[in-house]
Coordinates of C-alpha atoms in Angstrom, one line a residue:
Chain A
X11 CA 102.9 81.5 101.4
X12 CA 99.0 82.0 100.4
X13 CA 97.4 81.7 97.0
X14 CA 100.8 80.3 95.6
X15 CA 99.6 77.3 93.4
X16 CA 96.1 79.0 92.4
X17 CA 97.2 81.3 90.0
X18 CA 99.9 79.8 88.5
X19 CA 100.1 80.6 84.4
X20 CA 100.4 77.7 82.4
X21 CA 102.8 78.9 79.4
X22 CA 100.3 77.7 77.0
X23 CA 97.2 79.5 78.3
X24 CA 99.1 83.0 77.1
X25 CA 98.7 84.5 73.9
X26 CA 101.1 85.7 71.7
X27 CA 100.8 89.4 72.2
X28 CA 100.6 88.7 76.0
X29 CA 103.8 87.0 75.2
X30 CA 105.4 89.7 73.6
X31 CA 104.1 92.4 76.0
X32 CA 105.8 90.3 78.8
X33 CA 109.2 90.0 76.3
X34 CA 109.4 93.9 76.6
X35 CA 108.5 94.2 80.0
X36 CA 111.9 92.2 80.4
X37 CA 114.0 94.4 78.1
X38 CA 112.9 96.9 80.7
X39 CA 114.2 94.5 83.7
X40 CA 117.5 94.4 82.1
X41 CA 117.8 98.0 81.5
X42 CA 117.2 98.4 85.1
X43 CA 120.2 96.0 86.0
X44 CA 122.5 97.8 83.6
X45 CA 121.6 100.7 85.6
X46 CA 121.9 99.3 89.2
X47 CA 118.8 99.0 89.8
X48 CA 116.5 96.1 91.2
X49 CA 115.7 94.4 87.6
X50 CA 112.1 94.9 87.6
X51 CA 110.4 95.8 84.2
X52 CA 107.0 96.9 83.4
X53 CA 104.6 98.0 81.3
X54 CA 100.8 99.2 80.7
X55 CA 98.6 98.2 78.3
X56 CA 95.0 99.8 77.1
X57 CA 93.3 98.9 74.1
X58 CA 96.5 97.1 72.7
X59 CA 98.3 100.1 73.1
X60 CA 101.6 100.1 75.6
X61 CA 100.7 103.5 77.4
X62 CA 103.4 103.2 79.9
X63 CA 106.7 101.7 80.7
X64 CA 109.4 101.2 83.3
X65 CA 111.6 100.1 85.7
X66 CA 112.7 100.1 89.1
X67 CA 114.5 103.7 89.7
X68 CA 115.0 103.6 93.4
X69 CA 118.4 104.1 93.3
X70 CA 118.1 106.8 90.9
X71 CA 115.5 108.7 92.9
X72 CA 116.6 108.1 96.3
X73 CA 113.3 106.8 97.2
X74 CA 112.2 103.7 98.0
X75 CA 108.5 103.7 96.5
X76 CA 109.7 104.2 92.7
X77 CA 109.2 100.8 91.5
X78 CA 108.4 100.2 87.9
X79 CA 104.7 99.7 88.5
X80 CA 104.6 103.2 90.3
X81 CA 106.7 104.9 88.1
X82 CA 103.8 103.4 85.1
X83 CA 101.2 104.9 87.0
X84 CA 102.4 108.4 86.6
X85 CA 103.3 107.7 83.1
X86 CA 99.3 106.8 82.8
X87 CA 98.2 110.0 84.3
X88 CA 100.5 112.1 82.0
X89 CA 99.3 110.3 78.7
X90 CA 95.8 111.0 79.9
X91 CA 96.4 114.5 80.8
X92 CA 98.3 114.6 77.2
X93 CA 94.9 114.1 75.2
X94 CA 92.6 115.0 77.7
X95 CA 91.3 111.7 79.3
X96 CA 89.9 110.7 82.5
X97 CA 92.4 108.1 83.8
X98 CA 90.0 106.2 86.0
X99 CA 88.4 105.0 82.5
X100 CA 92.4 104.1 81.6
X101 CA 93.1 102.0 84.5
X102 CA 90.0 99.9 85.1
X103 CA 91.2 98.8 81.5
X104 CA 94.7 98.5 82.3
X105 CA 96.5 94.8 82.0
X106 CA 99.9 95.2 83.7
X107 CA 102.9 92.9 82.5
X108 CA 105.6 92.9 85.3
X109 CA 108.5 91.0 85.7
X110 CA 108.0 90.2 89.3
X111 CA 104.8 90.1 91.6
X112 CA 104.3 93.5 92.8
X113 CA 105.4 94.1 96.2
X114 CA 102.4 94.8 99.3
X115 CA 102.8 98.7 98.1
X116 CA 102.2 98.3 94.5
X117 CA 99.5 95.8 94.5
X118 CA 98.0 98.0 97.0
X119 CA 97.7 100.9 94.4
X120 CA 96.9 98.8 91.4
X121 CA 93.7 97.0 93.7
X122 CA 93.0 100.4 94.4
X123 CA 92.9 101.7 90.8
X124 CA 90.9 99.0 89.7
X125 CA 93.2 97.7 87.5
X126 CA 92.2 94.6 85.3
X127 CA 94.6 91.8 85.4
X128 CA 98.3 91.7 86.6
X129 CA 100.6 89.2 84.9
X130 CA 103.7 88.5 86.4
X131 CA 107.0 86.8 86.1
X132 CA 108.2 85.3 89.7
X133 CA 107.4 85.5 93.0
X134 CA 108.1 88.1 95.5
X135 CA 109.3 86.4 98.3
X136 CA 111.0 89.6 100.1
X137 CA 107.5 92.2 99.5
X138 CA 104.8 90.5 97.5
X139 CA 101.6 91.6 97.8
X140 CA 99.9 87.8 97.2
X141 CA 103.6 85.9 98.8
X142 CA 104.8 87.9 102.2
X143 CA 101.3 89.0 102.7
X144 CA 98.1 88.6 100.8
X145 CA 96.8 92.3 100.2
X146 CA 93.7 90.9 98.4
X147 CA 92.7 89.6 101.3
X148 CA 92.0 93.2 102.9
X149 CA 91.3 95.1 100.1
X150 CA 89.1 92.4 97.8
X151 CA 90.0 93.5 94.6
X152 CA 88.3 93.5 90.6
X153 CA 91.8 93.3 89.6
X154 CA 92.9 89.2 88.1
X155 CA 96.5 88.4 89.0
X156 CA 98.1 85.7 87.3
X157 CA 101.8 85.1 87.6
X158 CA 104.6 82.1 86.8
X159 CA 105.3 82.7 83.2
X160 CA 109.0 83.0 82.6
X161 CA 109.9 83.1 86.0
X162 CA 113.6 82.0 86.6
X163 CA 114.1 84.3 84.0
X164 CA 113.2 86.7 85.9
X165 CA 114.3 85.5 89.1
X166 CA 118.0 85.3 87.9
X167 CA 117.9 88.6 87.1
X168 CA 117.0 89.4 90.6
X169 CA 120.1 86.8 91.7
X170 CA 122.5 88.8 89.8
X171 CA 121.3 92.0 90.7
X172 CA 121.7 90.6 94.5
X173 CA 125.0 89.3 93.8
X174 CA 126.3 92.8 93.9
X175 CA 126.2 95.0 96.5
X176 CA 123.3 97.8 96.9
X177 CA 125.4 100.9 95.5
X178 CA 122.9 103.5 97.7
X179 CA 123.0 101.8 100.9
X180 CA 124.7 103.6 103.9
X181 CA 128.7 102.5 104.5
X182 CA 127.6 100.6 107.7
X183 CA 124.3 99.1 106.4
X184 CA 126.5 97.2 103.6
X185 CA 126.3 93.5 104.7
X186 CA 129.6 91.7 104.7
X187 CA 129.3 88.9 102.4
X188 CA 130.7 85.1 103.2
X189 CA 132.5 83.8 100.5
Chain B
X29 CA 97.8 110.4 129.2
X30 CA 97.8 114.5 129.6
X31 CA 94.3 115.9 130.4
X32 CA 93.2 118.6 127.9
X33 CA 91.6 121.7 129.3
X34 CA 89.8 122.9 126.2
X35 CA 87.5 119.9 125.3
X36 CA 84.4 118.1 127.0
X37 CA 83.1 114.8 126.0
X38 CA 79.7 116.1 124.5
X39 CA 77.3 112.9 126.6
X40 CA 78.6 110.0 128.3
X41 CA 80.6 111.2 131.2
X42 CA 82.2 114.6 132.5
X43 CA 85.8 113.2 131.8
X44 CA 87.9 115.7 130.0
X45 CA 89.1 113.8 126.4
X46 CA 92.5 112.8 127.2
X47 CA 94.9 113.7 124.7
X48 CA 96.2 110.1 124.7
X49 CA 98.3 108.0 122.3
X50 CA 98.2 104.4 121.9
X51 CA 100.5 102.2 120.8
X52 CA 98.9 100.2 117.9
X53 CA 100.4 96.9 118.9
X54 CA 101.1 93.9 117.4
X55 CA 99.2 90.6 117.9
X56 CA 101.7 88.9 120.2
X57 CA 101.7 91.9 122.8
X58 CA 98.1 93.0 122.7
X59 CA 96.7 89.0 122.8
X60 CA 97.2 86.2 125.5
X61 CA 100.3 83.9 124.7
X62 CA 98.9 81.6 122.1
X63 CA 98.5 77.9 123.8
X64 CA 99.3 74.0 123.2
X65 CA 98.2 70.9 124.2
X66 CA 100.9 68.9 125.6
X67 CA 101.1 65.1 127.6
X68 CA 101.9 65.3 131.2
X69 CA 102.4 62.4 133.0
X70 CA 102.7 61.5 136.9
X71 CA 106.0 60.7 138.3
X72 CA 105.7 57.9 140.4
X73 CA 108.1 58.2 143.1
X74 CA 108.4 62.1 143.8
X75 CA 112.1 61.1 145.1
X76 CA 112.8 60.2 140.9
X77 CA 111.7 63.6 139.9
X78 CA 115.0 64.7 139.3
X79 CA 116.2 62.2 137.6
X80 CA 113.1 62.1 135.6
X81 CA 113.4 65.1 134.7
X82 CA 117.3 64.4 133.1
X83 CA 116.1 61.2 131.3
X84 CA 113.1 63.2 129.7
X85 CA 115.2 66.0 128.6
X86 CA 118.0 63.9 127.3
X87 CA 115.1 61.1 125.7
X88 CA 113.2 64.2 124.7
X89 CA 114.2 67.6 124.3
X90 CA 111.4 69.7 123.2
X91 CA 113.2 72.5 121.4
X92 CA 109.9 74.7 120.6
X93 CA 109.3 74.6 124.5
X94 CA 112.0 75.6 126.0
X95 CA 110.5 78.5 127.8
X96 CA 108.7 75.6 130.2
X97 CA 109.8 74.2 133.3
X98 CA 109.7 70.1 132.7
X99 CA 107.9 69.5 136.0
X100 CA 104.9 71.0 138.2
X101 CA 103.7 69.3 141.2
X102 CA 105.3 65.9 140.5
X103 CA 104.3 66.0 137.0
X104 CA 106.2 65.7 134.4
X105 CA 106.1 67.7 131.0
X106 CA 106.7 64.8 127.8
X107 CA 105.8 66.6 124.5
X108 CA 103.5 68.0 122.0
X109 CA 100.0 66.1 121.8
X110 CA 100.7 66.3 117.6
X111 CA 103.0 63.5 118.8
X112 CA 101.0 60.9 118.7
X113 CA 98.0 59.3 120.4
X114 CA 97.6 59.3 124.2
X115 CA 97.5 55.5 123.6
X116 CA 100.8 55.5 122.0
X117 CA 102.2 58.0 124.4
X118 CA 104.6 55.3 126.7
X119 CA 105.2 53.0 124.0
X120 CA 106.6 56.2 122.1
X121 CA 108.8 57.0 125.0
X122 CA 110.2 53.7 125.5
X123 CA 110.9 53.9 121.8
X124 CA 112.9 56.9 122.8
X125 CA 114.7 55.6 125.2
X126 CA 113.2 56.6 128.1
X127 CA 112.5 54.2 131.3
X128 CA 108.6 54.4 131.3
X129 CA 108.8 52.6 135.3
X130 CA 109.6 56.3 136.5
X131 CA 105.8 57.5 135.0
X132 CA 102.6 56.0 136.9
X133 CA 101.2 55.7 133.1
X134 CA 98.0 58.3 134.3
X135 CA 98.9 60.2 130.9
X136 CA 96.8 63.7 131.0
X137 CA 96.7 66.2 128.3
X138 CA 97.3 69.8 129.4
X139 CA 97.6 73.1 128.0
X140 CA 100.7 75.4 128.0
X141 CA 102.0 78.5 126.6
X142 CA 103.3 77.5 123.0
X143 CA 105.4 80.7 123.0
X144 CA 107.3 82.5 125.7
X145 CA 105.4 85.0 127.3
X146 CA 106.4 88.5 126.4
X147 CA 104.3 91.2 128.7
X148 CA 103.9 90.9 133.2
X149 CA 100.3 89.9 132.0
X150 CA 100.8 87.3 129.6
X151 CA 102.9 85.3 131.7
X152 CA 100.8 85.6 135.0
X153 CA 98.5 83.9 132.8
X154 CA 100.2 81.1 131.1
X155 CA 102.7 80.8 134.8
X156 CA 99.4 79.6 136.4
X157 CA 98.6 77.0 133.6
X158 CA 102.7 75.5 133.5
X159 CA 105.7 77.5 135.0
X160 CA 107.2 79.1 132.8
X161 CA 110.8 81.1 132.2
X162 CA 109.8 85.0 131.5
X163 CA 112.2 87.7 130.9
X164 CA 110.6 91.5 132.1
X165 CA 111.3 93.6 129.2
X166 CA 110.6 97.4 130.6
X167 CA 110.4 98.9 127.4
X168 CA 107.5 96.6 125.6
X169 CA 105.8 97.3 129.8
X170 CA 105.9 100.8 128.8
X171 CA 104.4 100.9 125.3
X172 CA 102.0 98.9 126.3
X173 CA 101.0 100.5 128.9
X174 CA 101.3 104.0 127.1
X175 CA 103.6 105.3 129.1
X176 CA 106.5 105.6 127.0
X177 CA 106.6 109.2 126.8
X178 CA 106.8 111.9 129.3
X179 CA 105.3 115.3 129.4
X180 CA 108.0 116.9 127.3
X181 CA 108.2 114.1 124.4
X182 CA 104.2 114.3 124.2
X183 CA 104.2 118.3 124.1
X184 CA 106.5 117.7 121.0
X185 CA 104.6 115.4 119.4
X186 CA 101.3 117.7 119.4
X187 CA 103.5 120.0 118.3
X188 CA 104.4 118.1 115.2
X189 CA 101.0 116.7 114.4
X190 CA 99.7 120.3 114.7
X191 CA 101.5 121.3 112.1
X192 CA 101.1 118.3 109.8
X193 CA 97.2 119.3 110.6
X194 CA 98.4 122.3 109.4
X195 CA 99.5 121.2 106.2
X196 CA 96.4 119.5 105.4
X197 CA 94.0 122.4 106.2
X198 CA 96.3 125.1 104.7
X199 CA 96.9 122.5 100.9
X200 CA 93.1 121.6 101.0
X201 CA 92.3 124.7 101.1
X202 CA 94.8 125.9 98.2
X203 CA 94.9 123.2 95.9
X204 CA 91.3 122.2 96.7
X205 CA 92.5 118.5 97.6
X206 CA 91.2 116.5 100.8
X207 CA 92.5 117.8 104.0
X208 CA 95.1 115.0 104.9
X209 CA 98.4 116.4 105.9
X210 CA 101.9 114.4 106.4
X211 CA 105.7 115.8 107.9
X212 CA 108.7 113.7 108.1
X213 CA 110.9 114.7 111.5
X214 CA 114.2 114.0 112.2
X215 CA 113.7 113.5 116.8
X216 CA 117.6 114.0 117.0
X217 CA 117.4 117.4 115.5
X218 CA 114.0 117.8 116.5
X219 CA 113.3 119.2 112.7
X220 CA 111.0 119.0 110.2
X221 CA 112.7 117.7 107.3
X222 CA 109.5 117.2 104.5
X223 CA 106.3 117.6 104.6
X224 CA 103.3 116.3 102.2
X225 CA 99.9 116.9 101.7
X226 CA 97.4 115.2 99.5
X227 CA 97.5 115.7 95.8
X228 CA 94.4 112.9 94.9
X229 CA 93.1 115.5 92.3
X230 CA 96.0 115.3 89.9
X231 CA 97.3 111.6 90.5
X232 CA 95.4 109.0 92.6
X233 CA 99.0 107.7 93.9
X234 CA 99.3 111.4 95.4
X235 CA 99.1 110.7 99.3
X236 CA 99.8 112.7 101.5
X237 CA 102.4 110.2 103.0
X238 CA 103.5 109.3 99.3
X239 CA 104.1 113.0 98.7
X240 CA 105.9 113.3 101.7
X241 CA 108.4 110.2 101.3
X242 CA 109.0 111.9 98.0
X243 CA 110.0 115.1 99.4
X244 CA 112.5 113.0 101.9
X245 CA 114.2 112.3 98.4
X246 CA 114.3 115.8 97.4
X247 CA 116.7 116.5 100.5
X248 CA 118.6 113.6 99.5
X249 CA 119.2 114.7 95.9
X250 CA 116.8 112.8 94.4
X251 CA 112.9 113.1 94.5
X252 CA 110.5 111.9 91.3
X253 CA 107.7 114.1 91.5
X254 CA 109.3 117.5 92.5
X255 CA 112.6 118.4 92.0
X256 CA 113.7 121.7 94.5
X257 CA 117.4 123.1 94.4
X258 CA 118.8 122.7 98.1
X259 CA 118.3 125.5 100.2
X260 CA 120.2 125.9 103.4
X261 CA 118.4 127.9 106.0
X262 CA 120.3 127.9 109.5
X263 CA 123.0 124.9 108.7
X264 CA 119.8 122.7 107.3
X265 CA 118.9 121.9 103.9
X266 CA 115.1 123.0 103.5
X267 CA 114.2 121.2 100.5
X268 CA 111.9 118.7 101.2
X269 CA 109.8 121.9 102.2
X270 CA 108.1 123.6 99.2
X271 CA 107.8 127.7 98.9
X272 CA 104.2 127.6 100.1
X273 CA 105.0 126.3 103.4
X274 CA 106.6 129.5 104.3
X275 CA 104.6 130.5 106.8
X276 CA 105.2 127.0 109.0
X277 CA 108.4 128.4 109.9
X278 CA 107.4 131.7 111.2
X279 CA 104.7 129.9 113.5
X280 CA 106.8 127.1 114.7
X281 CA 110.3 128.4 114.5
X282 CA 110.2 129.0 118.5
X283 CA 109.9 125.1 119.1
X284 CA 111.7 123.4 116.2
X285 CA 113.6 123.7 113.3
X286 CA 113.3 123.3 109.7
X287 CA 115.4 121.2 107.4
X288 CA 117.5 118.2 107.6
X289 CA 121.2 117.7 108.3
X290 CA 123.7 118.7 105.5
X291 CA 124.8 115.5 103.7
X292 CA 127.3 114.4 101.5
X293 CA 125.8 114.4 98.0
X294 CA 128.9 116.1 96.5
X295 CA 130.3 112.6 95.4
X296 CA 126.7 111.1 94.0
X297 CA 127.8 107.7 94.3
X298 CA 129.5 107.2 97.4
X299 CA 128.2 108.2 101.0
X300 CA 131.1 108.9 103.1
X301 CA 129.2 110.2 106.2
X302 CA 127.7 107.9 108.4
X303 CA 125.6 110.5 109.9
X304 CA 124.1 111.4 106.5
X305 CA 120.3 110.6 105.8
X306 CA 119.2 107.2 104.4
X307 CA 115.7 107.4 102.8
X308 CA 113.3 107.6 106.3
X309 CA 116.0 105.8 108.7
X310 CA 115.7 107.0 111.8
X311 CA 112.7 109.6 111.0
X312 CA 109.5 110.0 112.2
X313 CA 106.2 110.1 110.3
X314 CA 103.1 112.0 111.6
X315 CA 100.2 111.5 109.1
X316 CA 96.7 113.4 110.1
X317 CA 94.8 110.2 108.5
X318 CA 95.6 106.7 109.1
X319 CA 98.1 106.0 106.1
X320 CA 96.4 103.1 103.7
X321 CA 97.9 99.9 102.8
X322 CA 100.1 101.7 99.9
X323 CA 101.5 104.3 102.0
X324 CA 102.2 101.7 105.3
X325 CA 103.9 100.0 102.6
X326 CA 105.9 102.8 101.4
X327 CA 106.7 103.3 105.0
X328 CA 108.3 100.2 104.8
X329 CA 110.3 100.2 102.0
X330 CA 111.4 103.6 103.4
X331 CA 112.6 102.4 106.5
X332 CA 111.0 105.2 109.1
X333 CA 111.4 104.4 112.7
X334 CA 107.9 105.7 114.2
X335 CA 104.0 106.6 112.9
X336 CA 102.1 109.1 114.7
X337 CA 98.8 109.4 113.0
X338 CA 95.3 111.3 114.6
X339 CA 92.2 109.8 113.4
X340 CA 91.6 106.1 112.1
X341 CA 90.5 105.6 108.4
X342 CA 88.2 103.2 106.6
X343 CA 91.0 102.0 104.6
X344 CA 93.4 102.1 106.7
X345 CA 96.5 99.8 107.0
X346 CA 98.0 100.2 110.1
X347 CA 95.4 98.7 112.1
X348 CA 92.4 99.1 110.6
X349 CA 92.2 96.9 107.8
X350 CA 95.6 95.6 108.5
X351 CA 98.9 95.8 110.7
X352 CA 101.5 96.0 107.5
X353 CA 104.1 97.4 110.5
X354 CA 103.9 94.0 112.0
X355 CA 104.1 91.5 109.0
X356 CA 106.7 89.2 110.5
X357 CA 108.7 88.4 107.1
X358 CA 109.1 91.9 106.3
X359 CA 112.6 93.3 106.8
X360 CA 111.7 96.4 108.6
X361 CA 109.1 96.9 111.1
X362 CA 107.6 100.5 112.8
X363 CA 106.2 101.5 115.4
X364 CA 102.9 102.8 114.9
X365 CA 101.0 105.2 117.6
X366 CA 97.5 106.3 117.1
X367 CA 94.9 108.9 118.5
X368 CA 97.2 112.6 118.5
X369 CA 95.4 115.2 118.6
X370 CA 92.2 113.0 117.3
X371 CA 89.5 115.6 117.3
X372 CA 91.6 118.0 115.4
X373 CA 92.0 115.5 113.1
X374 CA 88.4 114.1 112.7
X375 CA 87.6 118.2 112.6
X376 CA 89.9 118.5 109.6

């Protein structure tokens, strides 16, 4: 694990509205769990405006890149195109509220859209971008991530969603469980 | 590996360019076996060594060793220098139980492979240093030696990069985006089953390899950025392959197919067939462009078996920046090639 205890939120530090943008960001977790989905929620926010939101639709999409952050991303560049914008400006000024540290991929492409600051939930100890494998480290980004705040929350959801079994894996991919 | 007839080396040397692929490897196969310092100490009479070596095994087995024979030349192997101090070293075997009268107390520290060698190379190495166990494993000799493919299997892979070169020139050119082309082909069928091409101008996420993941979806009833009604052309479903790309089937049609095996979608929520397609398992990507940390990523998550991509990139991360195929607590892991058809590639 690298850079695990230096970014660590203290509950306190958070304002209310970042604590209210991370409360929806969870309804969006949930919805993805009702849905079979990997509970991850997310959303965008520029100039205290929420210009995008979603979850994790892997499942839905049958690809494995359509998590919540990417799926935000296109809703960015579709508000942008919607009133004529240039979404570079957008991003750079972009805080992200997500339930869980975003996986290798995603913090990849928010690094590389100069996003402003990340918060996050839990850890990612399967694909996180700071956790399995530190992507700032390659890609030294403008981007501040700060993550901890509600995490068992969030992590729970993640438990329960692993509980069950994946409903798109292949018949001989399912793992047989001990119980 | 094959010679190419058409292209010189501009200075340097006469040599033709080879049209060869490496293996992009990972750390423990293209570096020495990693080393530790370990005690050693002298067995007094040679005629104990034996039995030495039973009582240090038993006193001490060293569990993260195991790949090292206990003795050399009447010395005897005793554990990790992180142990303790060399002063401390008999004291801390009597302490184990280990009669210390066997030893001639001339404690040394030497250096041995920490891990088990896994390449002829590496272990010639680390044998000389402390014999060692090693188990030949001909397929890792081969990839490393870039010799895993033969004539045949490299003809097909030019083929396949040519047209993801292809792609790139015939989408830059159309949609005024950069030349970087990507396919997705299925080796069993020897078939393209998507292609993608870059798409940077209308959403920065828009790679090539992105796009072409995507259109893996599309074949599997899904897809997020372009949804394509399944056509079947010749028994295969087609669409991961949009309209444009028409003309790739005309010029390659000779060699290869098009499409991906028919699935079982009619049931959306159960996959009876075990043969049908799971997101990239089992595929092959071949990328003009080194694919960036994103896409290596995406890789991942997608599960593809094999890379194949022509020219390196400046943010690269398959082995420029980074070797995200080879990040040990992932839960899948590609193999990554590099160099096809290069030039074309820089040329793009």
């Amino acid at each position: 694990m690298q850079s695990s205890s230096n970014n660590v939120v203290n509950c306190n530090e958070l304002s209310e509205s970042e604590k209210h943008y991370m409360e929806i960001a969870f309804t969006y977790a949930q919805d993805a769990l009702r849905n079979q989905e990997v509970p991850v929620g997310c959303i965008f926010v520029y100039n205290n405006e929420i210009v995008a939101k979603g979850r994790n639709t892997v499942n839905e999409t049958r690809n494995a890149t359509r998590h919540a952050e990417m799926n935000c991303i296109d809703d960015v560049i579709a508000y942008c195109e919607d009133r004529n914008i240039v979404s570079k400006e957008v991003f750079e000024n972009v805080s992200v509220y997500v339930t869980v540290e975003p996986c290798i991929m995603c913090a990849a492409a928010l690094y590389n859209l100069k996003i402003k600051q990340i918060l996050f939930g839990c850890r990612n100890d399967r694909f996180g971008g700071q956790t399995v494998f530190d992507v700032a480290n390659v890609l030294n980004p403008v981007t501040d991530v700060k993550g901890g705040y509600r995490a068992d929350e969030a992590m729970a959801l993640l438990k329960e969603f692993y509980k069950g079994t994946n409903p798109s894996a292949p018949p001989n991919k399912v793992k047989i469980k001990n119980i | 590996m094959i010679p190419s007839k058409k292209r010189k080396l501009d200075s340097e040397t006469d040599d033709y360019i080879s049209d060869c692929i490496k293996a992009v490897l990972p750390d423990d196969l293209s570096k020495d076996t990693p080393l530790v310092e370990v005690y050693v100490d002298e067995v007094s009479d040679r005629r104990n060594i034996s039995k030495a070596v039973v009582a240090i095994n038993s006193a001490f087995p060293v569990q993260e060793l195991l790949h090292l024979k206990r003795v050399r030349n009447g010395k005897l192997l005793l554990f990790p220098k992180s142990v303790c101090e060399l002063s401390e070293v008999h004291q801390f075997l009597m302490k184990k139980g280990f009669d210390t009268s066997l030893l001639t107390n001339n404690v040394e520290v030497a250096l041995v492979a920490k891990l088990p060698p896994k390449l002829k190379n590496q272990y010639e190495k680390v044998n000389k240093l402390w014999p060692c166990n090693f188990h030949s494993n001909k397929y890792l000799e081969r990839l490393v030696t870039n010799n895993l493919f033969d004539e045949n299997e490299m003809q097909l892979h030019k083929i396949c990069m040519k047209i993801a070169i292809d792609v790139a020139q015939y989408a830059g050119n159309k949609y005024n985006s950069k030349n970087v082309g990507a396919i997705v082909f299925d080796p069993k069928l020897k078939s393209v089953v998507a292609i993608g091409y870059d798409c940077t101008n209308k959403n920065p996420c828009k790679h090539a390899t992105m796009v072409a993941i995507d259109n893996v979806a599309v074949t599997q009833n899904g897809g997020a950025w372009d949804k394509r009604e399944e056509v079947i052309v010749n028994g295969l479903n087609t669409s991961g392959l949009p309209k444009d790309f028409e003309f790739l089937k005309d010029k390659y049609a000779k060699t290869i197919s098009f499409g991906c095996r028919l699935s079982d979608h009619t049931d959306n929520k159960c996959r009876v067939s075990e043969e049908s397609s799971y997101l990239c398992t089992n595929y092959y990507a071949y990328v003009t462009h080194e694919p960036c940390v994103m896409c290596a990523m995406a890789l991942v998550h997608s599960r593809i078996s094999r890379v194949f991509f022509g020219v390196k990139s400046r943010i690269g991360g398959l082995c420029t920046l980074c070797k995200t195929q080879t990040i040990k607590d992932l839960n899948h892991h590609y193999e990554v090639f590099c160099g096809l058809l290069e030039q074309e590639c820089i040329n793009l």
